[in-house]
């Protein structure tokens, strides 16, 4: 028996050595495994050691819900298409000054008007001839070069020209206006409706107009936007410039 125990002693020694080595190695394994798990997984609510001393960042209290920006327009208008609210409104037209006192106009103008009225009131259209002029200074009543008296007779509803004389008297009995003041085209024009918007006429002014035209004519003028019946023009030096109808 003693011989057998001695024969087995080296094996026992080797086993003891291996067992001791295993114990030594296993003593290190638990600590290494715990360190690795602490690095890979953090317990909820537990801060890391290195974060304990970090300053806390306060979030602002007035932070509202996240705003989603509006999309850009599909079509960008050019800058010139954008209405400028600062642009000034158009300047209104200057009011028309209606004149009625012939004593306050140049004497030459008042004298020519008086002569025309006297000739028309006579009922003899030939009395207009010396007032209508000749050549370059001939009063415009139709095409140049034609006999103005004959033209006026042709415009009248009767062969003697009585109707056109009556129209001439009615036109010169209305108020009048001074147009193109301070220019070579300065002129006194009858009736004043030639320079006024028909939509701006007062009730008395409409009465004045209906002394010259019918209600149907007036409606047609409103549709066209302006007065288109007969008118008379006399220059400041007393020249009878025209007696025509139209716009």
XYZ file of C-alpha atoms in Angstrom:
247
model
C 0.000 0.000 0.000
C 2.804 2.386 0.805
C 4.399 1.688 -2.548
C 1.140 2.467 -4.334
C 0.709 5.828 -2.557
C 4.209 6.790 -3.449
C 3.595 5.818 -7.040
C 0.569 8.109 -7.185
C 2.195 11.145 -5.492
C 3.406 12.857 -8.670
C -0.102 12.783 -10.130
C -1.517 14.176 -6.938
C 1.001 16.938 -7.010
C 0.142 17.776 -10.589
C -3.587 17.800 -9.770
C -3.035 20.045 -6.794
C -1.012 22.402 -8.949
C -3.726 22.544 -11.620
C -6.440 23.077 -9.021
C -4.499 25.921 -7.467
C -3.938 27.535 -10.860
C -7.642 27.324 -11.646
C -8.538 28.949 -8.383
C -6.100 31.759 -9.041
C -7.517 32.433 -12.533
C -11.150 32.244 -11.415
C -10.470 34.822 -8.727
C -9.889 37.428 -11.424
C -12.826 36.557 -13.728
C -15.777 37.918 -11.672
C -14.183 41.393 -11.319
C -13.425 41.620 -15.074
C -16.930 40.499 -16.059
C -18.629 43.023 -13.716
C -16.505 45.898 -15.127
C -17.471 45.043 -18.720
C -21.187 44.921 -17.924
C -21.069 48.264 -16.169
C -19.628 49.788 -19.313
C -22.137 48.192 -21.705
C -25.350 48.603 -19.711
C -26.326 51.398 -17.357
C -29.022 50.990 -14.773
C -31.937 53.395 -15.525
C -31.928 56.470 -13.279
C -28.290 55.986 -12.368
C -25.932 58.668 -13.729
C -22.394 57.953 -14.731
C -19.694 58.934 -12.371
C -18.178 61.399 -14.860
C -21.607 63.114 -15.420
C -22.280 63.835 -11.752
C -20.195 66.994 -11.752
C -21.431 68.311 -15.154
C -23.564 71.526 -14.884
C -27.266 71.115 -15.551
C -28.651 72.945 -18.619
C -32.001 74.599 -17.976
C -34.489 74.513 -20.813
C -36.377 77.740 -21.489
C -39.940 77.809 -20.191
C -41.362 79.693 -23.178
C -40.519 77.088 -25.764
C -43.717 76.422 -27.692
C -44.624 73.599 -29.991
C -42.411 73.050 -32.969
C -43.420 75.303 -35.866
C -43.454 73.851 -39.359
C -42.335 76.490 -41.910
C -44.801 77.333 -44.660
C -43.810 76.181 -48.150
C -42.628 78.712 -50.700
C -45.205 79.784 -53.330
C -45.336 77.645 -56.417
C -45.077 80.734 -58.630
C -42.862 83.621 -57.660
C -44.249 86.851 -59.102
C -41.772 89.381 -60.448
C -41.116 92.355 -58.264
C -42.966 94.602 -60.684
C -46.202 92.594 -60.210
C -46.339 93.231 -56.502
C -48.764 95.990 -55.660
C -47.126 98.853 -53.854
C -49.582 100.083 -51.246
C -47.399 103.133 -50.686
C -47.952 104.333 -54.231
C -49.904 107.556 -54.364
C -53.375 107.623 -55.845
C -53.790 109.375 -59.208
C -54.219 113.127 -58.948
C -57.878 114.007 -59.587
C -58.662 116.052 -62.667
C -58.789 119.831 -62.265
C -62.401 121.036 -61.939
C -63.765 122.739 -65.055
C -64.444 126.457 -64.620
C -67.718 127.273 -66.308
C -67.960 130.907 -67.494
C -71.165 132.858 -68.131
C -70.324 136.561 -67.913
C -69.270 137.732 -71.406
C -68.299 141.112 -69.978
C -65.266 139.466 -68.340
C -63.796 137.978 -71.512
C -61.626 139.747 -74.100
C -63.550 142.422 -76.004
C -62.738 140.860 -79.366
C -64.301 137.568 -78.282
C -67.428 139.218 -76.898
C -67.824 141.313 -80.088
C -67.600 138.262 -82.423
C -70.137 136.358 -80.324
C -72.522 139.325 -80.489
C -72.258 139.554 -84.279
C -72.927 135.838 -84.716
C -76.011 136.019 -82.462
C -77.386 138.994 -84.414
C -76.890 137.246 -87.778
C -78.434 133.973 -86.598
C -81.425 135.704 -85.008
C -82.165 137.462 -88.323
C -83.093 134.193 -90.008
C -80.913 135.081 -93.006
C -78.007 132.642 -93.201
C -76.189 134.872 -95.697
C -75.508 137.327 -92.893
C -73.064 134.810 -91.525
C -70.888 134.901 -94.624
C -68.708 137.926 -93.698
C -68.145 136.423 -90.249
C -67.029 133.054 -91.587
C -63.884 134.487 -93.203
C -61.957 133.317 -96.229
C -58.803 131.371 -97.039
C -56.588 130.429 -94.074
C -58.828 132.230 -91.589
C -62.078 130.656 -92.804
C -64.231 129.189 -90.059
C -64.169 125.414 -89.998
C -67.633 124.078 -90.776
C -66.689 121.338 -93.214
C -63.932 120.565 -95.677
C -61.576 123.414 -96.565
C -62.230 125.063 -99.921
C -65.978 124.574 -99.814
C -68.554 127.373 -99.478
C -69.213 127.549 -95.701
C -72.717 128.933 -96.130
C -73.690 126.106 -98.440
C -72.194 123.600 -96.029
C -74.325 125.021 -93.210
C -77.436 124.832 -95.347
C -76.661 121.191 -96.046
C -76.433 120.514 -92.289
C -79.826 122.085 -91.671
C -83.075 120.158 -91.797
C -84.585 122.762 -94.085
C -83.310 124.233 -97.381
C -82.894 127.778 -96.037
C -80.711 126.864 -93.083
C -83.140 128.092 -90.437
C -82.635 125.056 -88.219
C -78.862 125.434 -88.156
C -79.249 129.100 -87.207
C -81.469 128.097 -84.278
C -78.868 125.560 -83.133
C -76.154 128.217 -83.356
C -78.192 130.552 -81.138
C -78.855 127.823 -78.571
C -75.174 126.890 -78.374
C -74.083 130.497 -77.811
C -76.722 130.952 -75.082
C -75.062 128.415 -72.764
C -72.111 128.792 -70.461
C -68.625 128.430 -71.939
C -65.058 127.499 -71.011
C -61.526 128.663 -71.717
C -59.398 125.813 -73.074
C -55.628 125.483 -73.558
C -55.004 128.631 -71.532
C -51.580 130.196 -72.073
C -50.886 128.257 -75.289
C -51.182 129.156 -78.995
C -54.380 127.038 -79.044
C -56.084 129.101 -76.323
C -59.761 129.476 -77.145
C -63.216 130.184 -75.733
C -65.580 127.300 -76.442
C -69.379 127.008 -76.256
C -71.052 125.007 -74.696
C -69.193 124.098 -71.528
C -70.308 120.451 -71.852
C -67.389 119.908 -74.234
C -64.992 119.933 -71.268
C -67.111 118.296 -68.559
C -67.754 114.655 -67.858
C -71.418 113.954 -68.505
C -71.556 111.764 -65.403
C -70.637 114.796 -63.283
C -73.415 117.067 -64.523
C -75.786 118.467 -61.922
C -79.554 118.521 -62.454
C -79.539 122.180 -63.662
C -76.672 121.399 -66.035
C -78.628 118.495 -67.482
C -81.485 120.924 -68.146
C -79.031 123.140 -70.045
C -77.906 120.170 -72.104
C -81.435 119.016 -72.902
C -82.150 122.446 -74.352
C -79.691 121.469 -77.092
C -80.307 117.734 -77.529
C -83.064 115.205 -76.950
C -83.128 112.733 -74.059
C -82.260 109.967 -76.512
C -79.240 111.945 -77.720
C -78.146 112.437 -74.123
C -78.304 108.688 -73.428
C -76.181 108.060 -76.524
C -73.635 110.639 -75.333
C -73.422 108.964 -71.936
C -72.661 105.669 -73.608
C -69.942 107.338 -75.673
C -68.596 109.176 -72.639
C -68.655 112.753 -73.949
C -70.610 115.552 -75.576
C -70.756 115.192 -79.373
C -73.198 117.853 -80.580
C -72.362 121.275 -82.076
C -69.772 123.586 -80.572
C -68.375 127.040 -81.322
C -64.797 128.235 -80.832
C -63.541 131.830 -80.839
C -59.885 132.768 -80.343
C -58.813 135.565 -77.923
C -58.236 137.895 -80.911
C -61.842 137.469 -82.073
C -61.484 134.937 -84.896
C -64.407 132.551 -85.312
C -62.422 129.323 -85.424
C -65.045 126.591 -85.851
C -68.694 125.593 -85.751
C -68.706 121.818 -85.890
C -70.332 118.737 -84.411
C -68.672 115.598 -83.099
C -66.318 114.575 -80.301
